[in-house]
Coordinates of C-alpha atoms in Angstrom, one line a residue:
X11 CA 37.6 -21.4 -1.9
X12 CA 39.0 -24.2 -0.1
X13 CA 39.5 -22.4 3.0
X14 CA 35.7 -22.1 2.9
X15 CA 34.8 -25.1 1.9
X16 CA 36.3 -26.7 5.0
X17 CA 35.3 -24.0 7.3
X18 CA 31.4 -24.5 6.3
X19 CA 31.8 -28.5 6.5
X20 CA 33.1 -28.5 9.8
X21 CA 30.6 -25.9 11.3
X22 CA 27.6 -28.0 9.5
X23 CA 28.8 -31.5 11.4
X24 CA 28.4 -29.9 14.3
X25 CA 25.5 -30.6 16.8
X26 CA 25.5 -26.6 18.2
X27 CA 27.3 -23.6 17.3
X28 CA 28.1 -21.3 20.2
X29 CA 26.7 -17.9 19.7
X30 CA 29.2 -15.7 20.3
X31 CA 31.9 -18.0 18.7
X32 CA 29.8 -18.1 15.7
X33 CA 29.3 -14.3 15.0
X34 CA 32.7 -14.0 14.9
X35 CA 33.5 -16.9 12.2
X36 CA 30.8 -15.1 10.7
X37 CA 32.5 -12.0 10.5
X38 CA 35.9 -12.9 9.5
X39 CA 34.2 -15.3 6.7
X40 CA 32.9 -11.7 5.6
X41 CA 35.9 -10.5 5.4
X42 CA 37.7 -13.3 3.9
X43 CA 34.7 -14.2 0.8
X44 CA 35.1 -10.2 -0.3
X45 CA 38.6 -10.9 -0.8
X46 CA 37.5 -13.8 -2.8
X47 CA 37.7 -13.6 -7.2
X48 CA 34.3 -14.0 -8.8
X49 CA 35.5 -15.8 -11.8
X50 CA 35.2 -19.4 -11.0
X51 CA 32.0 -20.7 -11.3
X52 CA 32.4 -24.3 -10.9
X53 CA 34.0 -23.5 -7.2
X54 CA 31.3 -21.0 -6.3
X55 CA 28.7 -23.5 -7.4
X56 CA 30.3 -26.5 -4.9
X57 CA 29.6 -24.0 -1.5
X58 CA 26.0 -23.0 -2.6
X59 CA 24.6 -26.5 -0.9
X60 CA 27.3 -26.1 2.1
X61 CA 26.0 -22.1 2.7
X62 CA 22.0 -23.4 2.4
X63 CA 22.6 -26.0 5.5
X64 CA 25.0 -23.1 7.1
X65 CA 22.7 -20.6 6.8
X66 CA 19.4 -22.4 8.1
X67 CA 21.5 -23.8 11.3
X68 CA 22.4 -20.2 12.0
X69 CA 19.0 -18.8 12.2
X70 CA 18.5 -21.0 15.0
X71 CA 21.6 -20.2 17.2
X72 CA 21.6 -16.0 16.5
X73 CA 20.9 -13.9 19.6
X74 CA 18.6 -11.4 19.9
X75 CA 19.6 -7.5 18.9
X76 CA 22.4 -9.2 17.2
X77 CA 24.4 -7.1 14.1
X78 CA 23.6 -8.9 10.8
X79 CA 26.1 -6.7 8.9
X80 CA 28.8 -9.5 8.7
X81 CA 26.0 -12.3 7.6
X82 CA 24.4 -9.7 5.0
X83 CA 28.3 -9.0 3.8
X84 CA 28.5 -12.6 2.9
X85 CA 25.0 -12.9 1.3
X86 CA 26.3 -10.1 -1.0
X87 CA 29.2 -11.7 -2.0
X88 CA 26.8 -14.7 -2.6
X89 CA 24.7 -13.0 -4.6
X90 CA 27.6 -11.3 -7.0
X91 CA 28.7 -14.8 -8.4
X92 CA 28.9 -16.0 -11.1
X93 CA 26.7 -19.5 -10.5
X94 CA 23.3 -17.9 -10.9
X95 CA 21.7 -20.8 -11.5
X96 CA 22.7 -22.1 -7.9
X97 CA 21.8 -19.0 -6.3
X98 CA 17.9 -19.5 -6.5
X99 CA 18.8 -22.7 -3.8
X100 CA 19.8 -20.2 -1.3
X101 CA 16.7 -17.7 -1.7
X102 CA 14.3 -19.4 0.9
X103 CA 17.3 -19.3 3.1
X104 CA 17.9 -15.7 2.4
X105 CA 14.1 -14.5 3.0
X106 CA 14.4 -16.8 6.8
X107 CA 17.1 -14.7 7.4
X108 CA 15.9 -11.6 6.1
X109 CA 12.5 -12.3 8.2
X110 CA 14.5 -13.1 11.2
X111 CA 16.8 -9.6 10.9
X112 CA 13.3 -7.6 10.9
X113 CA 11.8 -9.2 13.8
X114 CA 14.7 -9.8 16.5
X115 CA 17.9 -8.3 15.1
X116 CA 19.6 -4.7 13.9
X117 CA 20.6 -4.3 10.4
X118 CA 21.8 -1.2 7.9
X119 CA 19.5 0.1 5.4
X120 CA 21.7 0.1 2.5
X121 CA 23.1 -3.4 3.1
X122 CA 18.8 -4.9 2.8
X123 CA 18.3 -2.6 0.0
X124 CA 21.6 -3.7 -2.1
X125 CA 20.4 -7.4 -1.6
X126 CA 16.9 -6.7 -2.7
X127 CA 18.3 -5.1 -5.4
X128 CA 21.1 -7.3 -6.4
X129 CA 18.2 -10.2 -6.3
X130 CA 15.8 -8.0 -8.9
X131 CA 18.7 -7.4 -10.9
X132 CA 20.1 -11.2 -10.9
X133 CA 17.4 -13.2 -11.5
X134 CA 14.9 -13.2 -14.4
X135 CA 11.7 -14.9 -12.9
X136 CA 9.4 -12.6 -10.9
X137 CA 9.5 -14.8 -8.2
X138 CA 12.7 -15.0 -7.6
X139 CA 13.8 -11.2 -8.2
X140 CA 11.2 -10.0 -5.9
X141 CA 11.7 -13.2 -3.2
X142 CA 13.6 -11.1 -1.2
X143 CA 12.0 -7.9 -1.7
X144 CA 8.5 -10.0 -1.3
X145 CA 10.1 -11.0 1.9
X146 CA 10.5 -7.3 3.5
X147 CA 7.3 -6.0 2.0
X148 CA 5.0 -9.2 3.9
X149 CA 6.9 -8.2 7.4
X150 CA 6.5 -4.6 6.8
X151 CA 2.7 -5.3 6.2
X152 CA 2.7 -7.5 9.4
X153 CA 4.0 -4.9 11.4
X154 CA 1.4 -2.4 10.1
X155 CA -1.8 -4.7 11.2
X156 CA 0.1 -5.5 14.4
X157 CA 0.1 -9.4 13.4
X158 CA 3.7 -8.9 14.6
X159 CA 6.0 -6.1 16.5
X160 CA 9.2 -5.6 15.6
X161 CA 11.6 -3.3 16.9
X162 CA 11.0 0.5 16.4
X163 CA 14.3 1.5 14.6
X164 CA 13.5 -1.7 12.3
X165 CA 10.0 -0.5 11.8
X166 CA 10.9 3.1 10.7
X167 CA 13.5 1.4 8.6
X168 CA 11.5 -0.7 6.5
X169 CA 9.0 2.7 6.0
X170 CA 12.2 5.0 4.9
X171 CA 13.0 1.7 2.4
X172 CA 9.8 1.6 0.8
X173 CA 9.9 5.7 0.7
X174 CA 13.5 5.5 -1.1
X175 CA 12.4 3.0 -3.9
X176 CA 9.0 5.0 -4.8
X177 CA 11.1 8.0 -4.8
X178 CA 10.8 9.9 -1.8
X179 CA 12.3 10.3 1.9
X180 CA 11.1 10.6 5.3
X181 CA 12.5 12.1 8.7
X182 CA 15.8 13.4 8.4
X183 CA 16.5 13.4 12.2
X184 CA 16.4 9.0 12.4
X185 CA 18.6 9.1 9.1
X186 CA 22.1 10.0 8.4
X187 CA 21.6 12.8 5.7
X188 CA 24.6 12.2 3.4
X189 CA 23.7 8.5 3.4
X190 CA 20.5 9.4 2.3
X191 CA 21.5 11.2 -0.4
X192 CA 23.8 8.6 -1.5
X193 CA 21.3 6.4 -2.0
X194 CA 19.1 8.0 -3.3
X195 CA 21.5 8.9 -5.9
X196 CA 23.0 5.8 -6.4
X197 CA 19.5 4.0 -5.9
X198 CA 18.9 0.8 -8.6
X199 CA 14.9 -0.4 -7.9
X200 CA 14.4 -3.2 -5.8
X201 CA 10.8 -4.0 -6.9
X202 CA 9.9 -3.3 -3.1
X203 CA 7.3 -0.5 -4.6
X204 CA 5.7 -3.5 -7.2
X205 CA 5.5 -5.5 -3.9
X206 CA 4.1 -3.0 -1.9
X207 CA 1.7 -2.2 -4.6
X208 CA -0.6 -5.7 -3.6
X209 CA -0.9 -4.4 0.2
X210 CA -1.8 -0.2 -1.0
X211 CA -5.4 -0.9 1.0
X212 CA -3.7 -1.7 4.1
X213 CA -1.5 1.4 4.1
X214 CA -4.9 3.4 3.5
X215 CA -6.5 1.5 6.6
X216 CA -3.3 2.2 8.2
X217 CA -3.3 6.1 7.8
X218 CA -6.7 6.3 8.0
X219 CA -7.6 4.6 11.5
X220 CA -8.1 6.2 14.4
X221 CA -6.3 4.1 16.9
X222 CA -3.1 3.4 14.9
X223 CA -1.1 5.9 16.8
X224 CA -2.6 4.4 20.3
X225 CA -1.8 1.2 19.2
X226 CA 1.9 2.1 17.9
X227 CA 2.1 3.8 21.2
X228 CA 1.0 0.4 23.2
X229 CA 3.5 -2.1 20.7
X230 CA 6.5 0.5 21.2
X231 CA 9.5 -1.4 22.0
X232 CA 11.9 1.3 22.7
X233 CA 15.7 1.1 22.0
X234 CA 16.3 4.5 19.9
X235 CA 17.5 7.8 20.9
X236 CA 15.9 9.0 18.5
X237 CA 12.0 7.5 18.8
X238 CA 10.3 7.6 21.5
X239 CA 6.5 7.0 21.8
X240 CA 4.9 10.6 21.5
X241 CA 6.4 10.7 17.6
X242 CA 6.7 7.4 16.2
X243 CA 3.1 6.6 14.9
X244 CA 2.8 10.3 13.3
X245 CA 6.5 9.2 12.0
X246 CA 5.1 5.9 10.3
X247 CA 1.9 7.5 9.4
X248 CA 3.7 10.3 7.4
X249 CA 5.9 8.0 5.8
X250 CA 3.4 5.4 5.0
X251 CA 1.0 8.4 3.5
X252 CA 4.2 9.4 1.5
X253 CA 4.3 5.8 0.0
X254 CA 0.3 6.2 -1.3
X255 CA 0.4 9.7 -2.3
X256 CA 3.7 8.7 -4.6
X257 CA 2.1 5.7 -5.8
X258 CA -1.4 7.7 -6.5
X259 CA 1.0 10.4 -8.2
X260 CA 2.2 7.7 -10.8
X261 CA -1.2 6.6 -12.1
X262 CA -3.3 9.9 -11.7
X263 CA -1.8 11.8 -14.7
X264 CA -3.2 8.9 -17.0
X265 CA -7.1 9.2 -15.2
X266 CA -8.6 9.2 -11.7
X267 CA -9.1 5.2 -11.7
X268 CA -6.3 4.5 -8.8
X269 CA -8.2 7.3 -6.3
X270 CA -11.5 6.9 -7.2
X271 CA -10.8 3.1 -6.5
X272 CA -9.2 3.7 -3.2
X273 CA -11.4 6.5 -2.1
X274 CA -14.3 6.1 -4.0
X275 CA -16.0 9.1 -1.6
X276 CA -13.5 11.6 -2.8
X277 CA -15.7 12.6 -6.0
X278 CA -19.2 11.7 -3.9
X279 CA -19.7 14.1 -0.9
X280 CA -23.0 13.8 1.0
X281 CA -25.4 16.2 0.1
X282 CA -27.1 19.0 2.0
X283 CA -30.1 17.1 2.3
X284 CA -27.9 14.0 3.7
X285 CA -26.0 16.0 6.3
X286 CA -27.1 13.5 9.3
X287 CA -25.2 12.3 12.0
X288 CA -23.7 9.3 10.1
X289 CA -22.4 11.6 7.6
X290 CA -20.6 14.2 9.9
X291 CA -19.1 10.9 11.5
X292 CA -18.2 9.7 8.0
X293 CA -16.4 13.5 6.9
X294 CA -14.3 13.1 9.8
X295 CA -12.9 10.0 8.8
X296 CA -12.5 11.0 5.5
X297 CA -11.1 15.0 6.3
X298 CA -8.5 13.5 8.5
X299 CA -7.5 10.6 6.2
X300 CA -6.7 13.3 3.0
X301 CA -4.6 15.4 5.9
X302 CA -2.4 12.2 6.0
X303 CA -2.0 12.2 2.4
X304 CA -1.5 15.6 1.8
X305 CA 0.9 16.1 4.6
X306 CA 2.7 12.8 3.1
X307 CA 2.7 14.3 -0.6
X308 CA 4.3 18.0 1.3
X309 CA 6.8 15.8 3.0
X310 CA 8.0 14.2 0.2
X311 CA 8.3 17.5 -1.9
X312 CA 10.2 19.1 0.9
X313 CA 12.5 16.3 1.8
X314 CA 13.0 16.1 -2.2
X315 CA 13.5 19.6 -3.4
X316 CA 14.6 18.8 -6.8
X317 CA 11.7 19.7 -8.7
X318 CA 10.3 23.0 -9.7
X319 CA 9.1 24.5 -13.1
X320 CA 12.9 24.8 -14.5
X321 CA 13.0 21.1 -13.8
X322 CA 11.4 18.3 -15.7
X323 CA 13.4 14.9 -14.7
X324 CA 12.1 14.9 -10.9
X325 CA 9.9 12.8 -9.2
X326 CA 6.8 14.8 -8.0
X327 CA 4.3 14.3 -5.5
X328 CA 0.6 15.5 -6.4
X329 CA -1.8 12.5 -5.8
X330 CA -5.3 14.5 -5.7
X331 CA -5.5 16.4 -8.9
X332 CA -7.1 20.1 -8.6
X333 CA -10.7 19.4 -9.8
X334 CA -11.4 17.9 -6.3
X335 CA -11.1 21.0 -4.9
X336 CA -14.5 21.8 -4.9
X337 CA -15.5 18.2 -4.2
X338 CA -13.0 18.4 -0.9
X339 CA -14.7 21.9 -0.1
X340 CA -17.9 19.9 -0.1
X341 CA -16.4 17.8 3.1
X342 CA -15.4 20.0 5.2
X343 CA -18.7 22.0 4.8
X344 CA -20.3 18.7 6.0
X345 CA -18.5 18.9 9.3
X346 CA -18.7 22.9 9.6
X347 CA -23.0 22.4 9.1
X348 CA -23.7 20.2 11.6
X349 CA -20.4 20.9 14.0
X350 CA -22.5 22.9 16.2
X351 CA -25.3 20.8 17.0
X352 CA -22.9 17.4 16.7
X353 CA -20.0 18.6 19.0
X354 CA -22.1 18.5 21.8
X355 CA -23.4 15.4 21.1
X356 CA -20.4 13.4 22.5
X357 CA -16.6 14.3 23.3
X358 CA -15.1 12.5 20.4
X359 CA -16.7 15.3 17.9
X360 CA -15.2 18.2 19.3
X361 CA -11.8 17.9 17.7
X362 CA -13.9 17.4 14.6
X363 CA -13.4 21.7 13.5
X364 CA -9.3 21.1 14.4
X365 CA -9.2 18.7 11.9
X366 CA -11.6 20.4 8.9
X367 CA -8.7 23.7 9.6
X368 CA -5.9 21.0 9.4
X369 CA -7.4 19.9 5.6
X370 CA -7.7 23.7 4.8
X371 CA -4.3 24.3 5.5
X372 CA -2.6 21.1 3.9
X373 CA -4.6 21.7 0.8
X374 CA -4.0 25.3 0.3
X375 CA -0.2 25.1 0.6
X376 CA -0.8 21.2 -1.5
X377 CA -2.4 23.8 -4.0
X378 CA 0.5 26.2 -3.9
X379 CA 2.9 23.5 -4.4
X380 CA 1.1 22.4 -7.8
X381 CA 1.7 25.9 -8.7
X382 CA 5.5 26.2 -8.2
X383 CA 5.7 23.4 -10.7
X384 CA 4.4 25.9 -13.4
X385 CA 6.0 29.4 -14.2
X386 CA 4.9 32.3 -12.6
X387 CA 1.7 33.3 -14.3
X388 CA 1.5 30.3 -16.8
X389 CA -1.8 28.8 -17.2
X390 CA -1.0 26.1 -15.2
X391 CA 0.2 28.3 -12.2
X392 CA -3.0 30.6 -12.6
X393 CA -5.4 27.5 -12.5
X394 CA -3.3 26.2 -9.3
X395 CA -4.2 29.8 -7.3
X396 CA -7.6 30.1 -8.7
X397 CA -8.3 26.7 -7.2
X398 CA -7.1 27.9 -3.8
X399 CA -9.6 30.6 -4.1
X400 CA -12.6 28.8 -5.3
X401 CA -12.1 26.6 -2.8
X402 CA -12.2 29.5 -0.5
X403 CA -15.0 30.6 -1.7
X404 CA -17.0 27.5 -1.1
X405 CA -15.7 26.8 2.3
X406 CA -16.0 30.5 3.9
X407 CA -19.7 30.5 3.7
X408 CA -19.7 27.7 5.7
X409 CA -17.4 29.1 8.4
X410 CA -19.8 32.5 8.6
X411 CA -23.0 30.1 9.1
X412 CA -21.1 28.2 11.6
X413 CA -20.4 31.8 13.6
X414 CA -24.0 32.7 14.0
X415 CA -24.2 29.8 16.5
X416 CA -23.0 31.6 19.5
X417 CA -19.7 34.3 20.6
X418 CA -18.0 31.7 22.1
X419 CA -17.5 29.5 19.1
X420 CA -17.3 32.3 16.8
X421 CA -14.0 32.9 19.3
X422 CA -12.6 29.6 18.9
X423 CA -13.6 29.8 15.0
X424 CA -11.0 33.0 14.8
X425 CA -8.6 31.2 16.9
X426 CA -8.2 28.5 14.2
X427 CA -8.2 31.2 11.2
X428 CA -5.6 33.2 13.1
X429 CA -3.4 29.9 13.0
X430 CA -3.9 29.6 9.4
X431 CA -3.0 32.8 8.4
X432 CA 0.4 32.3 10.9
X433 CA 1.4 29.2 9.2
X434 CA 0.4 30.3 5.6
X435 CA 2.5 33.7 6.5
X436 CA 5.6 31.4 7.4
X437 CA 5.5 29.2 4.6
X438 CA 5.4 32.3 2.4
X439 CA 2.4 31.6 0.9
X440 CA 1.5 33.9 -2.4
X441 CA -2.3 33.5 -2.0
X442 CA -2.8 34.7 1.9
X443 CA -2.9 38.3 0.6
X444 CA -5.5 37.6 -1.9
X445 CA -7.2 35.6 1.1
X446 CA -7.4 38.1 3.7
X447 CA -10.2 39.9 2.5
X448 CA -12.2 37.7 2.1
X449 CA -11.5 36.5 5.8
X450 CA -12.0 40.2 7.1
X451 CA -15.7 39.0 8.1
X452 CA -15.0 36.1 9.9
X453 CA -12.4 38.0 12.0
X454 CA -14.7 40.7 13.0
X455 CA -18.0 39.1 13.0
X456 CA -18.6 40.3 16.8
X457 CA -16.2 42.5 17.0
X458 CA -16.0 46.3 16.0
X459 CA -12.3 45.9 17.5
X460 CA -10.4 42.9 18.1
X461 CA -9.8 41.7 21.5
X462 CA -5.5 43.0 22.1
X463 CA -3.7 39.5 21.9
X464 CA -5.9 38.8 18.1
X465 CA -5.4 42.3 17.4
X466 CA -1.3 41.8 17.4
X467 CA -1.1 38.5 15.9
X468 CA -3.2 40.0 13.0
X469 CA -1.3 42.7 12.6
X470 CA 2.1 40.8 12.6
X471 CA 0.3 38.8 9.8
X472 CA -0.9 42.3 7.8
X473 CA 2.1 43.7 8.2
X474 CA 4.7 41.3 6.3
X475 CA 5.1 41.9 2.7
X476 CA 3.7 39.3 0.2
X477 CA 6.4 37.4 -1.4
X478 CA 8.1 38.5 -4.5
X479 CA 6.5 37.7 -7.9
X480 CA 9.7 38.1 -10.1
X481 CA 12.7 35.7 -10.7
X482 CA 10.3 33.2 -9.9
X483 CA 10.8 33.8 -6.0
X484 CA 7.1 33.3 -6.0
X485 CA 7.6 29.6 -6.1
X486 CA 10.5 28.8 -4.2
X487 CA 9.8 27.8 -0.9
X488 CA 12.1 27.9 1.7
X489 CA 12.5 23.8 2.4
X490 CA 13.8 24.1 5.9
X491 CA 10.6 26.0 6.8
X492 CA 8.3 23.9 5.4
X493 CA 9.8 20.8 7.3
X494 CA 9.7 23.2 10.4
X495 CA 6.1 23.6 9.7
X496 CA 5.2 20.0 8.3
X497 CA 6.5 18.8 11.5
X498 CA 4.7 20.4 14.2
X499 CA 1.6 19.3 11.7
X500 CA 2.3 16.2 11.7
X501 CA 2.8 16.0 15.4
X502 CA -0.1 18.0 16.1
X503 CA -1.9 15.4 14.4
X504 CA -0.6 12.9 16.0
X505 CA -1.9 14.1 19.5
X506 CA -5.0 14.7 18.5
X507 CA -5.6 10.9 17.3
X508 CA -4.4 9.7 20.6
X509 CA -5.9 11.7 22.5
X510 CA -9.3 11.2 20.6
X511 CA -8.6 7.2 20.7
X512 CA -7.8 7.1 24.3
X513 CA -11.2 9.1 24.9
X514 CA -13.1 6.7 22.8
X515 CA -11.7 3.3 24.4
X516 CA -12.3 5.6 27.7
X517 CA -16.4 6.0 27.1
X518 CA -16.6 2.5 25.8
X519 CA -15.8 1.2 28.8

């Protein structure tokens, strides 16, 4: 202790610290203080006013794109002893530090979550066992409205954080996978989620504006192998939907009160004698904001295949219960009544049928997935299908109106069911037989015989076996290919919201 003691007098009497000299004291302090007994109190209690001057004249000398491990090291060992009532001295110091690591430096994940959670654990007041955790939530929510930009890898960081302490995971190409399992399985809450829970309308505003991925795009600061400017807003995006559609998932099997407060629409689609202009605009908006939450809620329960109906402890994803199926139908007939005569009404419209077949997709497989959690032919697992075919049954209708417009859009209408059916057929989805006739129609609706390039893709569909219904293979999903297949959603997604943004900021102009 006395080793220390000196060391942190003599560095505090002096008028500048040299960078580079002082990131290595830094680091063999680290090593030193973890060799150091935690029994002493009185001893530990003497540094805590000596580390509080140490700590703030460090912020100030600390390089850019510097390593923090050493300096978090010590702030561990700091927070393991035994003079708690000293500790709450160094907090302010700890959150500068914290602050400064997100915005201009490189840290490891498990090192900020282990002193969030070391802090909730330590301290009994809320606002000193969520000070640090406050800390990274407030910068997080910076970097979401662009108030700030921090680096990418940092960015991505603090969204896989969040993820982790609600329960979930995101991209397992940026993260090491056997440290994310380690976490997770060692994982003590940091009260990051309670934070998080004060800032829930930003994430929705987040996920659900059009330019986010332009802007992400613009702020990009580059750095990581594995970023780069085409996949990092869909990246955030997913993982920030991931966060809602967890957090949704927690309150919705007590009532609806948490969705219906955050998208009081859900429940309330226009009706048919209110289908105007500012209503298709408004079912866009709405359509592509549930794709985000539904592809965040099929992330999570393929990064996290622990759950199915032989397994009860798991955290689950399902955020929109079933009875808005019909409600969610109602939406996407909104755009597929007044897509024909609105697409042509201005550029930004014509992606408007993409992203109605996007929401069809997410929420049949969403459906399916709410039906693996249920044995094969329970009620619960029957009610889970039936919704995929009422829903169906209200949307089809819709689609057969919308191909008495003209050939040529009744061609780009097949185009979008023969993708469906493709990525329904590759996530081995039980309820594409039962679909397909009902589809028949649509498929041949100017057609006695399909054109030979539809004709082959539908019979590559037709002729792969539904999957087994015993042993409960009906329900188990193969988790690789639904990543493989979440993915190229997502990034689809992605492209189109660029694209659509760049084409909006074009024509304003």
């Amino acid at each position: 202790m006395d080793a220390v003691h000196r060391l942190l007098e003599g560095l505090n009497r002096r008028t500048n610290l040299p960078p580079l000299r002082i990131q290595r004291a830094v680091l063999n302090l680290a090593d030193y203080m973890e060799e150091l007994p935690l029994e002493s109190v009185g001893a530990w209690a003497n540094l805590m006013v000596h580390f509080d001057i140490f700590f703030k004249k460090l912020i100030t000398v600390l390089p850019e794109n510097c390593d923090v491990s050493p300096l978090f090291r010590i702030m561990l060992v700091l927070l393991k002893c035994p003079a708690v009532k000293n500790l709450t001295a160094l907090l302010d110091s700890f959150s500068k530090i914290i602050s400064f690591t997100i915005q201009k430096a490189r840290f490891k994940i498990r090192q900020l979550m282990e002193l969030c959670s070391l802090a909730y654990r330590t301290f009994t007041k809320d606002r000193e066992r969520l000070s640090l955790s406050r800390c990274v939530v407030v910068e997080l929510n910076n970097a979401l409205k662009f108030k700030i930009s921090i680096p990418d890898a940092n960015l991505i960081e603090l969204v896989q954080f969040v993820c982790i302490d609600a329960g979930g995971r995101i991209s397992e190409t940026f993260f090491d996978e056997n440290e994310m399992k380690q976490l997770q399985a060692s994982w003590c809450s940091t009260g990051v989620l309670e934070c998080m829970r004060s800032y829930m309308n930003d994430c929705i505003e987040f996920i659900g504006d059009l330019h986010t991925l332009a802007k992400v795009k613009s702020n990009m600061r580059g750095g990581s192998q594995n970023l780069n400017e085409d996949t990092l807003g869909s990246q955030l995006k997913a993982g920030v939907a991931q966060i809602i559609a967890l957090e949704f998932t927690r309150t919705s099997h007590r009532d609806n009160r948490t969705v219906n407060r955050y998208l009081p629409w859900l429940y309330h689609p226009p009706s048919t004698m209110q289908q105007g202009p500012k209503e298709f605009v408004d079912s866009i908006a709405h359509v592509r904001l549930l794709s985000w939450l539904l592809l965040g809620s099929l992330t999570h329960s393929a990064m996290c295949p622990t759950f199915s109906y032989s397994n009860t402890n798991s955290i689950t994803s399902l955020p929109i219960s079933l009875d808005a199926s019909s409600h969610i139908a109602e939406h996407v007939q909104v755009i597929l009544a007044c897509f024909a005569e609105q697409s042509s009404t201005s550029i930004l419209h014509m992606s408007s049928l993409t992203h109605a077949f996007i929401l069809c997709q997410l929420w049949t497989m969403y459906c399916e997935q709410f039906a693996m959690m249920s044995y094969p032919h329970s009620e619960q697992h029957n009610t889970a299908i039936l919704a995929i075919m009422d829903f169906w049954g209200r949307v089809t209708p819709g689609v057969l109106q919308l191909l008495s417009h003209s050939k040529v859009l009744a061609e780009r209408v097949n185009m979008h069911f023969l993708s469906l059916m493709e990525a329904l057929l590759e996530c081995h989805s039980s309820a594409l037989p039962k679909l397909l006739p009902m589809w028949s129609p649509i498929l041949f609706s100017y057609h006695s015989k399909l054109p030979g390039s539809t004709q082959v893709r539908l019979q590559t569909i037709l002729n792969n076996p539904p999957p087994s219904l015993t042993k409960g293979e009906v329900n188990n999903f193969n988790c690789n290919i639904r990543i493989s297949w979440l993915k190229g959603l997502q990034f689809k997604m992605g492209q189109i919201e660029v694209q659509w943004s760049n084409a909006s900021q074009y024509l304003a102009v």
